[in-house]
Amino acid sequence: MITLTEENYIKAIYHLASNGEKTVNTNAIAAVMQTKASSVTDMIKKLSEKSYVDYKKYQGATLTDDGKRVAVNIIRKHRLWEVFLVEKLNFSWDEVHEVAEHLEHIKSDKLIDELDALLEFPSHDPHGDPIPDKEGNFKHIEKIMLAKAEAGSTYKCVGVDDTSSKFLKYLDSNSIALGTIITIKHKEPYDNSVKIAFENTEIVVSQNVAKNIYLKKV
Amino acid sequence: MITLTEENYIKAIYHLASNGEKTVNTNAIAAVMQTKASSVTDMIKKLSEKSYVDYKKYQGATLTDDGKRVAVNIIRKHRLWEVFLVEKLNFSWDEVHEVAEHLEHIKSDKLIDELDALLEFPSHDPHGDPIPDKEGNFKHIEKIMLAKAEAGSTYKCVGVDDTSSKFLKYLDSNSIALGTIITIKHKEPYDNSVKIAFENTEIVVSQNVAKNIYLKKV
DNA sequence: AAATAATTTTAGATTAGTCTAAAAATATTT
DNA sequence: AAATATTTTTAGACTAATCTAAAATTATTT
Ligand SMILES: [Mn+2]
Ligand SMILES: [Mn+2]
Ligand SMILES: [Mn+2]
Ligand SMILES: [Mn+2]
């Protein structure tokens, strides 16, 4: 039996390990979990005893295969629920995350398999993130940061890195959504801002924005 | 802020109060919650401090208006999720309760309002129980126990009292469902069993079964 | 009305998850 | 290589929810 809190720690460790190096340190987990390092140490010990993480004192933690399996399953549930909220319940992409944080912990294989079927087995969530299948396999997609795109080329918007409500609303207000076809007009060396064109519009986005949008060549 | 456990206690008190007298005693709650009387006392004190129940030592508990509001809201969520599971995710009526027990605690007004809309504002759940609206109003339906139905009359099956998987599967195996039109053929005084007819079938049901099926005259 | 039985509450522990403050280990600077 | 800074762990305490065992209260019998 695994608790909701344990699931959240495992998910946090998984995300921290995939965005960078492999062993995850205590403070990083504490930051993500909005808790103190001492609480993290306690939890890591517990997860270690339950064989979800490998842990040596002062050396950080890594997920075991079991731990990864748990993490991927929660991510699958989280992203399927996000699709459900957008496709069936008229949520916008900046509203889904919070509710999905709770729904992801509901334990029922039938529930999630049927939800998957209802949604017609979506491959990506509303933010462009891949949804692992039942066996935990991700459909990897070729994507590059807008900040690294070539001037003159045309791309399709396929994802975002920052999924905060603030950023997503910024994109909404500028009519940028998943699927939007974008041409890179100019890369400004001075501040790394990028001028982009799409649907009769031309706008300049800051480097910060450019680093948080993922594109795929078309 | 209200915890999941508090919500479950409030719901238990609500159900116990509606099935019978008005003040609910400690042992009854303990039985429903599958816990010990001493734990119930602690929780009642807590709920009393939070003004969800009125409580005097040794005198049992009653829900305040606030407590009732919480209970009805959880029941609304529980039943809407049950409808969702049956209508959209191919669950059978004996599979929904357990999952709904968890889903009912997800806190999001938009979630539940949109779910209500997706399901086209159902008035009853898969077991024939009424679903309160946003304001907490139940649509009361006229119904009588099969055990109290008149011989010779014809009725529609509109609900069940026992919602255990065992009982619902018994009904499935005998092709009795909500909406089934049933004629009372004979009431056997010896053991209070009832011979009923529906869809070219005649069967005899025990008193126990007859007390757990609700009918409406047609 | 006493005695007995049943119910409810209290007292004291336990577990999960958290915290603060201090100690220990590791990493970085000088 | 010492000194200093940072990170991590330990120690001890707290809250929520639970338990067992004993005490207090209420209900039922005799
Ligand atoms: Mn999310
Ligand atoms: Mn997402
Ligand atoms: Mn139910
Ligand atoms: Mn029901």
Coordinates of C-alpha atoms in Angstrom, one line a residue, chain B residues 87-183:
Chain B
E87 CA -22.8 6.2 -18.5
K88 CA -19.3 7.2 -19.8
L89 CA -16.9 4.5 -18.5
N90 CA -18.9 1.3 -18.9
F91 CA -18.9 0.5 -15.2
S92 CA -21.8 -1.7 -14.0
W93 CA -23.9 -0.5 -11.1
D94 CA -22.2 -2.9 -8.7
E95 CA -18.7 -1.5 -9.5
V96 CA -19.2 2.2 -9.0
H97 CA -19.5 2.7 -5.3
E98 CA -15.9 2.0 -4.3
V99 CA -14.4 4.4 -6.8
A100 CA -17.0 7.1 -6.1
E101 CA -16.1 6.9 -2.4
H102 CA -12.7 8.4 -3.5
L103 CA -13.9 10.7 -6.3
E104 CA -16.4 12.4 -4.0
H105 CA -13.6 14.1 -2.1
I106 CA -12.1 16.0 -5.0
K107 CA -12.7 19.7 -4.4
S108 CA -13.5 21.7 -7.4
D109 CA -16.8 23.4 -8.1
K110 CA -16.1 23.8 -11.8
L111 CA -15.3 20.1 -12.0
I112 CA -18.6 19.0 -10.5
D113 CA -20.7 21.6 -12.3
E114 CA -19.2 20.6 -15.7
L115 CA -19.6 16.9 -14.9
D116 CA -23.3 17.6 -14.1
A117 CA -23.6 19.3 -17.5
L118 CA -21.8 16.5 -19.3
L119 CA -24.2 14.0 -17.9
E120 CA -27.1 16.3 -18.7
F121 CA -28.1 17.0 -15.2
P122 CA -29.2 13.5 -14.1
S123 CA -31.9 13.4 -11.3
H124 CA -30.9 9.9 -10.0
D125 CA -27.9 7.8 -9.7
P126 CA -27.4 4.2 -11.0
H127 CA -29.1 2.8 -7.8
G128 CA -32.2 5.1 -8.1
D129 CA -31.0 7.5 -5.4
P130 CA -31.8 11.2 -6.0
I131 CA -29.0 13.6 -6.9
P132 CA -29.3 16.9 -5.1
D133 CA -28.8 20.0 -7.2
K134 CA -26.2 22.7 -6.7
E135 CA -28.4 24.3 -4.0
G136 CA -28.8 21.0 -2.2
N137 CA -32.5 20.3 -3.2
F138 CA -33.4 16.6 -3.7
K139 CA -36.0 15.6 -6.3
H140 CA -38.2 13.4 -4.1
I141 CA -39.7 10.4 -5.8
E142 CA -42.8 8.4 -4.7
K143 CA -41.6 4.9 -4.2
I144 CA -42.6 1.8 -2.2
M145 CA -40.9 -1.4 -1.2
L146 CA -41.6 -4.4 -3.3
A147 CA -42.4 -6.2 0.0
K148 CA -45.3 -3.7 0.4
A149 CA -46.6 -3.7 -3.1
E150 CA -50.2 -4.9 -3.9
A151 CA -50.8 -8.3 -5.5
G152 CA -52.2 -7.8 -9.0
S153 CA -50.7 -4.4 -9.5
T154 CA -48.0 -3.4 -11.9
Y155 CA -45.0 -1.2 -11.0
K156 CA -41.7 0.1 -12.4
C157 CA -38.5 -0.7 -10.6
V158 CA -37.0 2.7 -9.5
G159 CA -34.4 1.9 -6.9
V160 CA -32.6 -0.4 -4.5
D161 CA -31.9 -0.1 -0.8
D162 CA -29.0 -2.6 -0.5
T163 CA -26.3 -1.4 -2.9
S164 CA -23.9 -4.1 -2.2
S165 CA -22.2 -5.8 -5.1
K166 CA -23.6 -9.1 -4.0
F167 CA -27.2 -7.9 -4.1
L168 CA -26.8 -6.0 -7.4
K169 CA -25.2 -9.0 -9.1
Y170 CA -28.2 -11.1 -7.9
L171 CA -30.5 -8.6 -9.6
D172 CA -28.4 -8.7 -12.7
S173 CA -28.5 -12.5 -12.8
N174 CA -32.3 -12.3 -12.6
S175 CA -32.5 -9.6 -15.3
I176 CA -34.0 -7.0 -12.9
A177 CA -32.8 -3.5 -13.5
L178 CA -33.9 0.1 -12.9
G179 CA -36.8 0.6 -15.3
T180 CA -38.0 -3.0 -15.3
I181 CA -41.8 -3.3 -15.3
I182 CA -42.9 -5.8 -12.7
T183 CA -46.3 -7.3 -11.9

